[in-house]
Tab-separated table of C-alpha atoms in Angstrom:
chain	number	residue	atom	x	y	z
P	1	MET	CA	-0.011	0.011	-0.005
P	2	THR	CA	1.335	3.420	-0.967
P	3	LEU	CA	1.563	5.778	1.995
P	4	THR	CA	0.243	9.297	1.324
P	5	ALA	CA	2.119	12.389	2.519
P	6	ARG	CA	-0.374	12.551	5.404
P	7	ASP	CA	0.168	8.905	6.274
P	8	LEU	CA	3.912	9.540	6.317
P	9	LEU	CA	3.441	12.587	8.573
P	10	ASP	CA	1.462	10.474	11.021
P	11	ARG	CA	4.223	7.884	11.130
P	12	LEU	CA	7.081	10.340	11.448
P	13	VAL	CA	5.470	12.319	14.274
P	14	SER	CA	4.784	9.103	16.163
P	15	TYR	CA	8.557	8.720	16.735
P	16	PRO	CA	9.504	11.033	19.674
P	17	THR	CA	12.866	12.024	18.192
P	18	ILE	CA	13.705	14.735	20.713
P	19	SER	CA	17.311	15.791	20.155
P	20	ARG	CA	18.487	14.384	23.500
P	21	ASP	CA	17.213	10.933	22.458
P	22	SER	CA	17.888	8.501	19.606
P	23	ASN	CA	16.257	8.851	16.173
P	24	LEU	CA	17.059	5.323	15.073
P	25	ASP	CA	13.462	4.008	15.132
P	26	LEU	CA	12.497	6.717	12.667
P	27	ILE	CA	15.542	6.034	10.489
P	28	ASP	CA	14.668	2.325	10.489
P	29	PHE	CA	11.196	3.176	9.259
P	30	VAL	CA	12.500	5.455	6.484
P	31	GLU	CA	15.004	2.799	5.363
P	32	ASP	CA	12.250	0.183	5.124
P	33	TYR	CA	10.008	2.692	3.301
P	34	LEU	CA	12.679	3.475	0.684
P	35	ARG	CA	13.697	-0.115	0.171
P	36	GLY	CA	10.056	-0.896	-0.521
P	37	TYR	CA	10.528	1.176	-3.668
P	38	GLY	CA	13.874	-0.393	-4.569
P	39	VAL	CA	15.822	2.632	-3.289
P	40	GLU	CA	18.871	1.785	-1.210
P	41	PRO	CA	19.468	4.450	1.489
P	42	VAL	CA	22.821	5.259	3.045
P	43	ARG	CA	22.983	5.607	6.787
P	44	VAL	CA	25.558	7.914	8.377
P	45	PRO	CA	25.684	7.229	12.149
P	46	ASN	CA	27.001	9.572	14.852
P	47	ALA	CA	30.083	8.674	16.841
P	48	ASP	CA	28.418	6.406	19.398
P	49	GLY	CA	25.844	4.919	17.030
P	50	THR	CA	22.811	6.258	18.916
P	51	LYS	CA	21.686	8.474	16.058
P	52	ALA	CA	21.994	8.579	12.303
P	53	ALA	CA	21.511	10.709	9.259
P	54	LEU	CA	20.279	9.182	6.047
P	55	TYR	CA	20.467	10.057	2.374
P	56	ALA	CA	19.142	8.377	-0.760
P	57	HIS	CA	19.339	8.803	-4.564
P	58	ILE	CA	16.329	8.347	-6.804
P	59	GLY	CA	16.565	8.399	-10.589
P	60	PRO	CA	19.389	8.231	-13.082
P	61	ALA	CA	22.989	8.064	-11.815
P	62	VAL	CA	23.938	11.467	-13.190
P	63	ASP	CA	24.957	14.767	-11.731
P	64	GLY	CA	22.711	17.839	-11.672
P	65	GLY	CA	19.917	16.672	-9.393
P	66	VAL	CA	17.981	18.244	-6.555
P	67	VAL	CA	18.397	17.522	-2.832
P	68	LEU	CA	15.386	17.820	-0.501
P	69	SER	CA	16.942	18.340	2.912
P	70	GLY	CA	15.302	18.126	6.320
P	71	HIS	CA	16.032	17.178	9.893
P	72	THR	CA	14.514	14.357	11.944
P	73	ASP	CA	14.882	15.715	15.446
P	74	VAL	CA	12.391	17.839	17.371
P	75	VAL	CA	12.515	20.044	20.486
P	76	PRO	CA	11.287	18.748	23.863
P	77	VAL	CA	7.649	18.991	25.067
P	78	ASP	CA	8.684	19.059	28.733
P	79	GLY	CA	6.724	21.685	30.698
P	80	GLN	CA	4.548	22.628	27.747
P	81	ALA	CA	0.757	22.577	28.092
P	82	TRP	CA	-0.480	20.487	25.136
P	83	ASP	CA	-4.173	19.949	24.481
P	84	THR	CA	-3.490	16.748	22.545
P	85	ASP	CA	-0.869	14.022	22.478
P	86	PRO	CA	2.155	15.753	20.932
P	87	PHE	CA	3.231	12.536	19.231
P	88	VAL	CA	-0.094	11.821	17.558
P	89	VAL	CA	-1.130	14.033	14.644
P	90	THR	CA	-4.527	15.516	15.473
P	91	GLU	CA	-6.498	17.353	12.809
P	92	ARG	CA	-8.771	20.135	14.051
P	93	ASP	CA	-10.050	23.393	12.544
P	94	GLY	CA	-7.934	23.052	9.424
P	95	ARG	CA	-4.734	22.423	11.372
P	96	LEU	CA	-2.511	19.358	11.987
P	97	PHE	CA	-1.293	19.419	15.557
P	98	GLY	CA	1.720	17.478	16.811
P	99	ARG	CA	5.392	17.974	17.707
P	100	GLY	CA	7.313	18.402	14.485
P	101	THR	CA	4.336	18.825	12.166
P	102	CYS	CA	5.682	22.284	11.361
P	103	ASP	CA	9.367	21.948	12.249
P	104	MET	CA	9.900	19.928	10.197
P	105	LYS	CA	8.465	16.489	9.825
P	106	GLY	CA	5.750	17.995	7.600
P	107	PHE	CA	8.386	18.673	4.990
P	108	ASP	CA	10.145	15.322	5.628
P	109	ALA	CA	6.865	13.545	4.902
P	110	LEU	CA	6.410	15.525	1.687
P	111	ALA	CA	10.003	14.721	0.612
P	112	LEU	CA	9.452	10.998	1.168
P	113	SER	CA	6.143	11.118	-0.657
P	114	ALA	CA	8.040	12.332	-3.708
P	115	VAL	CA	9.791	8.963	-4.133
P	116	PRO	CA	6.959	7.001	-5.725
P	117	LEU	CA	6.008	10.057	-7.784
P	118	ALA	CA	9.593	10.299	-9.115
P	119	LEU	CA	9.760	6.598	-9.959
P	120	ALA	CA	6.398	6.628	-11.716
P	121	ARG	CA	7.337	9.663	-13.822
P	122	GLY	CA	10.765	8.338	-14.810
P	123	ILE	CA	12.583	11.536	-13.864
P	124	LYS	CA	15.507	12.560	-16.116
P	125	ARG	CA	17.379	14.421	-13.372
P	126	PRO	CA	17.814	12.741	-10.010
P	127	LEU	CA	16.090	13.470	-6.733
P	128	GLN	CA	18.036	13.042	-3.508
P	129	ILE	CA	16.640	12.897	0.013
P	130	ALA	CA	18.798	14.030	2.961
P	131	LEU	CA	17.636	13.682	6.566
P	132	SER	CA	19.917	14.773	9.412
P	133	TYR	CA	19.897	14.612	13.200
P	134	ASP	CA	20.614	17.160	15.964
P	135	GLU	CA	19.660	20.195	13.881
P	136	GLU	CA	17.878	21.657	16.910
P	137	VAL	CA	21.080	21.718	18.956
P	138	GLY	CA	23.286	23.354	16.345
P	139	CYS	CA	22.905	21.554	12.958
P	140	LEU	CA	25.405	18.981	14.198
P	141	GLY	CA	24.299	16.012	12.062
P	142	ALA	CA	24.276	17.634	8.665
P	143	PRO	CA	27.998	18.235	8.095
P	144	PRO	CA	29.119	14.595	8.373
P	145	MET	CA	26.159	13.579	6.207
P	146	ILE	CA	27.044	16.138	3.514
P	147	ASP	CA	30.710	15.184	3.621
P	148	HIS	CA	29.713	11.554	3.185
P	149	MET	CA	27.556	12.437	0.221
P	150	VAL	CA	30.428	14.315	-1.376
P	151	SER	CA	33.136	11.744	-0.692
P	152	HIS	CA	31.361	8.448	-1.363
P	153	GLY	CA	30.518	8.662	-5.014
P	154	LEU	CA	27.005	10.001	-4.881
P	155	PRO	CA	26.151	11.801	-8.138
P	156	ARG	CA	26.658	15.475	-7.423
P	157	ALA	CA	23.430	17.413	-7.131
P	158	ASP	CA	23.630	21.114	-7.950
P	159	THR	CA	20.567	22.298	-6.060
P	160	VAL	CA	19.507	21.941	-2.405
P	161	LEU	CA	16.073	22.879	-1.113
P	162	VAL	CA	15.923	22.981	2.667
P	163	GLY	CA	12.338	22.646	3.796
P	164	GLU	CA	12.323	24.663	7.010
P	165	PRO	CA	8.944	26.386	7.541
P	166	SER	CA	8.909	29.550	5.371
P	167	MET	CA	5.200	29.640	4.347
P	168	MET	CA	6.463	28.379	0.957
P	169	GLN	CA	8.326	31.616	0.428
P	170	VAL	CA	11.803	31.479	-1.040
P	171	VAL	CA	14.434	32.364	1.580
P	172	THR	CA	17.820	33.231	0.149
P	173	ALA	CA	19.707	34.264	3.269
P	174	HIS	CA	19.786	33.442	6.951
P	175	LYS	CA	22.014	34.118	9.938
P	176	GLY	CA	24.791	31.778	11.001
P	177	GLY	CA	25.767	31.127	14.562
P	178	ILE	CA	28.170	29.836	17.194
P	179	GLY	CA	27.466	28.407	20.610
P	180	PHE	CA	29.598	28.114	23.703
P	181	SER	CA	29.164	26.210	26.954
P	182	VAL	CA	30.590	28.387	29.730
P	183	HIS	CA	31.727	27.141	33.125
P	184	VAL	CA	32.781	29.785	35.571
P	185	GLN	CA	34.653	28.304	38.564
P	186	GLY	CA	34.783	30.625	41.546
P	187	PHE	CA	36.128	30.411	45.138
P	188	GLU	CA	33.673	29.699	47.952
P	189	ILE	CA	33.744	31.783	51.111
P	190	HIS	CA	31.172	33.252	53.491
P	191	SER	CA	29.517	36.107	51.704
P	192	SER	CA	30.379	38.497	54.533
P	193	ARG	CA	33.982	38.093	53.322
P	194	ILE	CA	33.044	38.567	49.647
P	195	HIS	CA	36.210	40.496	48.914
P	196	GLU	CA	38.284	37.349	49.625
P	197	GLY	CA	36.130	35.050	47.533
P	198	VAL	CA	35.163	34.917	43.876
P	199	SER	CA	31.500	34.461	43.081
P	200	ALA	CA	31.138	32.392	39.903
P	201	ILE	CA	27.628	33.732	39.445
P	202	MET	CA	28.610	37.383	39.770
P	203	GLN	CA	31.555	36.932	37.433
P	204	GLY	CA	29.384	35.068	35.002
P	205	ALA	CA	26.903	37.918	35.207
P	206	ARG	CA	29.641	40.233	33.947
P	207	LEU	CA	29.958	38.148	30.759
P	208	ILE	CA	26.152	38.163	30.387
P	209	ASP	CA	26.051	41.922	30.853
P	210	TRP	CA	28.790	42.203	28.217
P	211	ALA	CA	26.381	40.462	25.855
P	212	ASN	CA	23.671	42.920	26.817
P	213	GLN	CA	25.927	45.862	26.041
P	214	LEU	CA	27.025	44.282	22.836
P	215	ASN	CA	23.424	43.910	21.664
P	216	ALA	CA	22.691	47.497	22.619
P	217	GLU	CA	25.693	48.785	20.663
P	218	ARG	CA	24.864	46.710	17.626
P	219	ALA	CA	21.283	47.915	17.684
P	220	GLN	CA	22.534	51.525	17.416
P	221	ALA	CA	25.060	50.824	14.607
P	222	THR	CA	24.268	51.360	10.943
P	223	PRO	CA	23.701	47.905	9.385
P	224	SER	CA	25.316	46.766	6.169
P	225	THR	CA	23.084	46.445	3.117
P	226	LEU	CA	22.776	42.739	3.570
P	227	ALA	CA	22.256	42.930	7.340
P	228	ALA	CA	19.511	45.545	6.907
P	229	ALA	CA	17.243	42.915	5.470
P	230	PHE	CA	17.158	41.004	8.759
P	231	ASP	CA	15.060	41.509	11.850
P	232	PRO	CA	16.964	42.433	13.957
P	233	PRO	CA	19.500	43.785	11.422
P	234	TYR	CA	22.597	42.904	13.433
P	235	THR	CA	24.471	40.065	15.094
P	236	THR	CA	23.053	39.143	18.520
P	237	ALA	CA	24.365	37.460	21.644
P	238	HIS	CA	22.050	35.478	23.878
P	239	VAL	CA	22.033	33.420	27.098
P	240	GLY	CA	19.067	31.120	27.401
P	241	GLU	CA	19.903	29.021	30.494
P	242	ILE	CA	21.976	29.548	33.657
P	243	ALA	CA	22.635	27.434	36.773
P	244	GLY	CA	24.915	27.742	39.782
P	245	GLY	CA	25.413	28.557	43.423
P	246	THR	CA	24.997	26.769	46.738
P	247	ALA	CA	23.305	29.177	49.191
P	248	HIS	CA	22.478	32.823	49.573
P	249	ASN	CA	25.401	33.382	51.993
P	250	ILE	CA	28.170	31.571	50.091
P	251	THR	CA	30.035	33.007	47.146
P	252	ALA	CA	29.147	30.676	44.285
P	253	LYS	CA	31.693	28.051	43.366
P	254	ASP	CA	30.154	27.287	39.977
P	255	CYS	CA	28.087	28.980	37.337
P	256	ARG	CA	27.185	27.393	34.010
P	257	PHE	CA	25.429	28.892	31.024
P	258	ASP	CA	25.444	28.864	27.238
P	259	MET	CA	26.410	31.868	25.198
P	260	THR	CA	25.190	31.847	21.581
P	261	PHE	CA	25.606	34.272	18.697
P	262	ARG	CA	23.434	34.694	15.617
P	263	VAL	CA	25.688	36.227	13.013
P	264	VAL	CA	24.437	38.075	9.946
P	265	PRO	CA	25.854	36.916	6.565
P	266	GLY	CA	28.813	38.906	5.438
P	267	GLU	CA	30.306	39.141	8.958
P	268	ASP	CA	33.163	36.966	10.086
P	269	VAL	CA	32.174	34.359	12.670
P	270	ASP	CA	35.811	34.238	13.762
P	271	HIS	CA	35.586	37.901	14.710
P	272	TRP	CA	32.712	37.285	17.140
P	273	ARG	CA	34.363	34.177	18.503
P	274	GLN	CA	37.590	36.071	19.257
P	275	LEU	CA	35.722	39.060	20.714
P	276	PHE	CA	33.981	36.762	23.199
P	277	LEU	CA	37.107	34.834	24.102
P	278	ASN	CA	38.974	38.063	24.715
P	279	GLU	CA	36.317	39.160	27.191
P	280	VAL	CA	36.484	35.780	28.847
P	281	LYS	CA	40.231	36.095	29.289
P	282	ARG	CA	39.924	39.660	30.670
P	283	ILE	CA	37.399	38.624	33.351
P	284	GLU	CA	39.299	35.441	34.185
P	285	ALA	CA	42.495	37.387	34.844
P	286	GLU	CA	40.692	39.676	37.289
P	287	MET	CA	39.266	36.615	39.041
P	288	GLN	CA	42.651	35.005	39.297
P	289	ALA	CA	44.160	38.168	40.760
P	290	ILE	CA	41.936	37.448	43.794
P	291	GLN	CA	42.165	33.614	43.853
P	292	PRO	CA	44.580	31.909	41.357
P	293	THR	CA	42.545	28.650	41.396
P	294	THR	CA	39.538	30.259	39.660
P	295	ARG	CA	38.965	29.949	35.952
P	296	ILE	CA	36.487	30.190	33.097
P	297	THR	CA	36.262	27.138	30.814
P	298	VAL	CA	34.658	27.652	27.363
P	299	VAL	CA	33.742	24.836	25.011
P	300	GLU	CA	32.427	25.664	21.547
P	301	TYR	CA	29.669	23.111	20.821
P	302	PHE	CA	28.434	24.328	17.459
P	303	GLY	CA	29.344	26.616	14.611
P	304	LEU	CA	26.896	27.258	11.809
P	305	PRO	CA	27.642	29.263	8.637
P	306	GLY	CA	25.054	31.676	7.448
P	307	LEU	CA	23.287	31.356	4.078
P	308	ALA	CA	24.384	34.094	1.744
P	309	PRO	CA	22.411	35.245	-1.330
P	310	GLU	CA	23.781	33.759	-4.509
P	311	THR	CA	24.250	35.452	-7.849
P	312	ALA	CA	22.111	33.556	-10.374
P	313	GLY	CA	21.693	30.745	-7.849
P	314	ARG	CA	20.178	27.570	-9.287
P	315	ALA	CA	18.300	26.735	-6.059
P	316	GLU	CA	16.717	30.160	-5.881
P	317	ALA	CA	15.730	29.997	-9.564
P	318	LEU	CA	14.175	26.549	-9.170
P	319	ALA	CA	12.308	27.446	-5.999
P	320	ARG	CA	10.937	30.678	-7.565
P	321	ARG	CA	9.895	28.745	-10.660
P	322	LEU	CA	8.025	26.172	-8.563
P	323	THR	CA	6.358	28.631	-6.142
P	324	GLY	CA	5.874	31.766	-8.214
P	325	ASP	CA	7.415	33.796	-5.343
P	326	ASN	CA	9.614	36.615	-6.645
P	327	ALA	CA	9.969	38.641	-3.418
P	328	THR	CA	13.071	38.777	-1.250
P	329	HIS	CA	12.969	36.927	2.058
P	330	VAL	CA	15.576	36.387	4.804
P	331	VAL	CA	15.262	34.763	8.215
P	332	SER	CA	17.137	34.975	11.483
P	333	TYR	CA	17.019	31.256	12.273
P	334	GLY	CA	19.762	28.926	11.058
P	335	THR	CA	19.563	25.842	8.844
P	336	GLU	CA	21.824	23.352	7.103
P	337	ALA	CA	21.459	25.407	3.909
P	338	GLY	CA	24.629	27.328	4.820
P	339	GLN	CA	26.468	24.033	5.405
P	340	PHE	CA	25.489	22.735	1.969
P	341	GLN	CA	26.414	26.119	0.451
P	342	GLU	CA	29.943	26.173	1.943
P	343	ARG	CA	30.485	22.727	0.365
P	344	GLY	CA	29.669	24.087	-3.053
P	345	TYR	CA	26.000	23.436	-3.402
P	346	SER	CA	23.462	26.064	-4.505
P	347	ALA	CA	20.980	26.255	-1.627
P	348	CYS	CA	17.866	28.087	-0.452
P	349	VAL	CA	15.139	27.519	2.109
P	350	VAL	CA	11.540	26.849	1.082
P	351	GLY	CA	9.054	24.807	3.077
P	352	PRO	CA	5.485	24.704	4.388
P	353	GLY	CA	4.352	26.082	7.709
P	354	ASP	CA	4.949	29.188	9.820
P	355	ILE	CA	8.126	29.324	11.963
P	356	ALA	CA	6.090	31.121	14.621
P	357	GLN	CA	4.511	27.678	15.393
P	358	ALA	CA	7.849	25.922	15.770
P	359	HIS	CA	8.852	24.834	19.304
P	360	GLN	CA	5.488	25.927	20.705
P	361	PRO	CA	2.988	23.897	22.702
P	362	ASN	CA	0.219	22.754	20.356
P	363	GLU	CA	2.601	23.085	17.404
P	364	PHE	CA	0.730	22.781	14.105
P	365	ILE	CA	0.945	23.104	10.354
P	366	SER	CA	-2.159	24.264	8.577
P	367	CYS	CA	-3.826	21.850	6.179
P	368	ASP	CA	-3.599	24.557	3.574
P	369	GLN	CA	0.156	24.856	3.928
P	370	PHE	CA	0.584	21.076	3.847
P	371	ALA	CA	-1.480	20.965	0.637
P	372	LYS	CA	0.718	23.714	-0.871
P	373	GLY	CA	3.721	21.634	0.024
P	374	GLU	CA	2.200	18.618	-1.817
P	375	ALA	CA	1.589	20.790	-4.898
P	376	PHE	CA	5.200	22.041	-4.719
P	377	ILE	CA	6.505	18.448	-4.675
P	378	ALA	CA	4.322	17.526	-7.648
P	379	ARG	CA	5.650	20.505	-9.632
P	380	LEU	CA	9.227	19.583	-8.670
P	381	ILE	CA	8.764	16.034	-10.013
P	382	ASP	CA	7.321	17.475	-13.208
P	383	ASP	CA	10.427	19.712	-13.520
P	384	LEU	CA	12.777	16.761	-12.995
P	385	ALA	CA	10.901	14.700	-15.579
P	386	ARG	CA	11.429	17.240	-18.361
């Protein structure tokens, strides 16, 4: 029995592939689905084998095809007030509710539904499916998958369409980013003797306030022409979580937080990395002047290139031809499109759904957007069959 795009969405959402957990059950399903059509997928596991990316080639073994790229992981539902089971697709009021329906198992389902269509039409240019893991924690799974595609004899596609939710608008640029895990190690002492101790929390707060000041300065600066298209039109620094301390009357021994940067295209990620590390060294030196055993440990856990507009880009041209969208769109979220682009592919973002629904309780994709995605896939197959 042929699974429809909606059937595939139901199946994909049923696998709770939260980034902290394995995605292998979903990958097993996709492998079986593809093999049912005589398509042999390639699995690219992570270092410990608990997760895997997957890619597949459909059609003639020639260069010049199109990659449909998506990710298989979703964000947690912990602490969110859902009205329905987040891992069961529920249709109500013209919407399909479920974790990942919008971001981005909706597109993954559409991409997989293209396989029987491509085989039935006898496409002349190949279609490739690429599904990664750990996108939600820094696009970690896409680079080894792309490198494997490039180095293991897969016919070289020239176009990549990343299906992140864009309301089927053609996105030609997005911000890149870097993320750091920060561990400030202080020196405990009774807070009445604060001048002899080093509070990890208070020193960490200095780094966080540095980020606040940086954001304020960037907001006042005149943006470049490319940056001006973004909202906000500048590189930003952000701390989303923080933990530390023992008691109200003890200078904190430890403080941990993440510092992330969203970098506009055209700016050097290395510049922002070095700026941050210089501030870390400055504050650490002042801590060690009080207690030499104190330190700040920084671990970079992701680095994501931005997507830059291309001159006469094949991906943009194809996406515009299929959607009829001729406006200019940029987004501040990151995707694997920049990772494909830095490896020589032409890439853009175009997918169903509204990014405002992503990561939210009661996440949904509208039935209308899902239908537009199906129509997009049908037009793509027509294009590949010419």
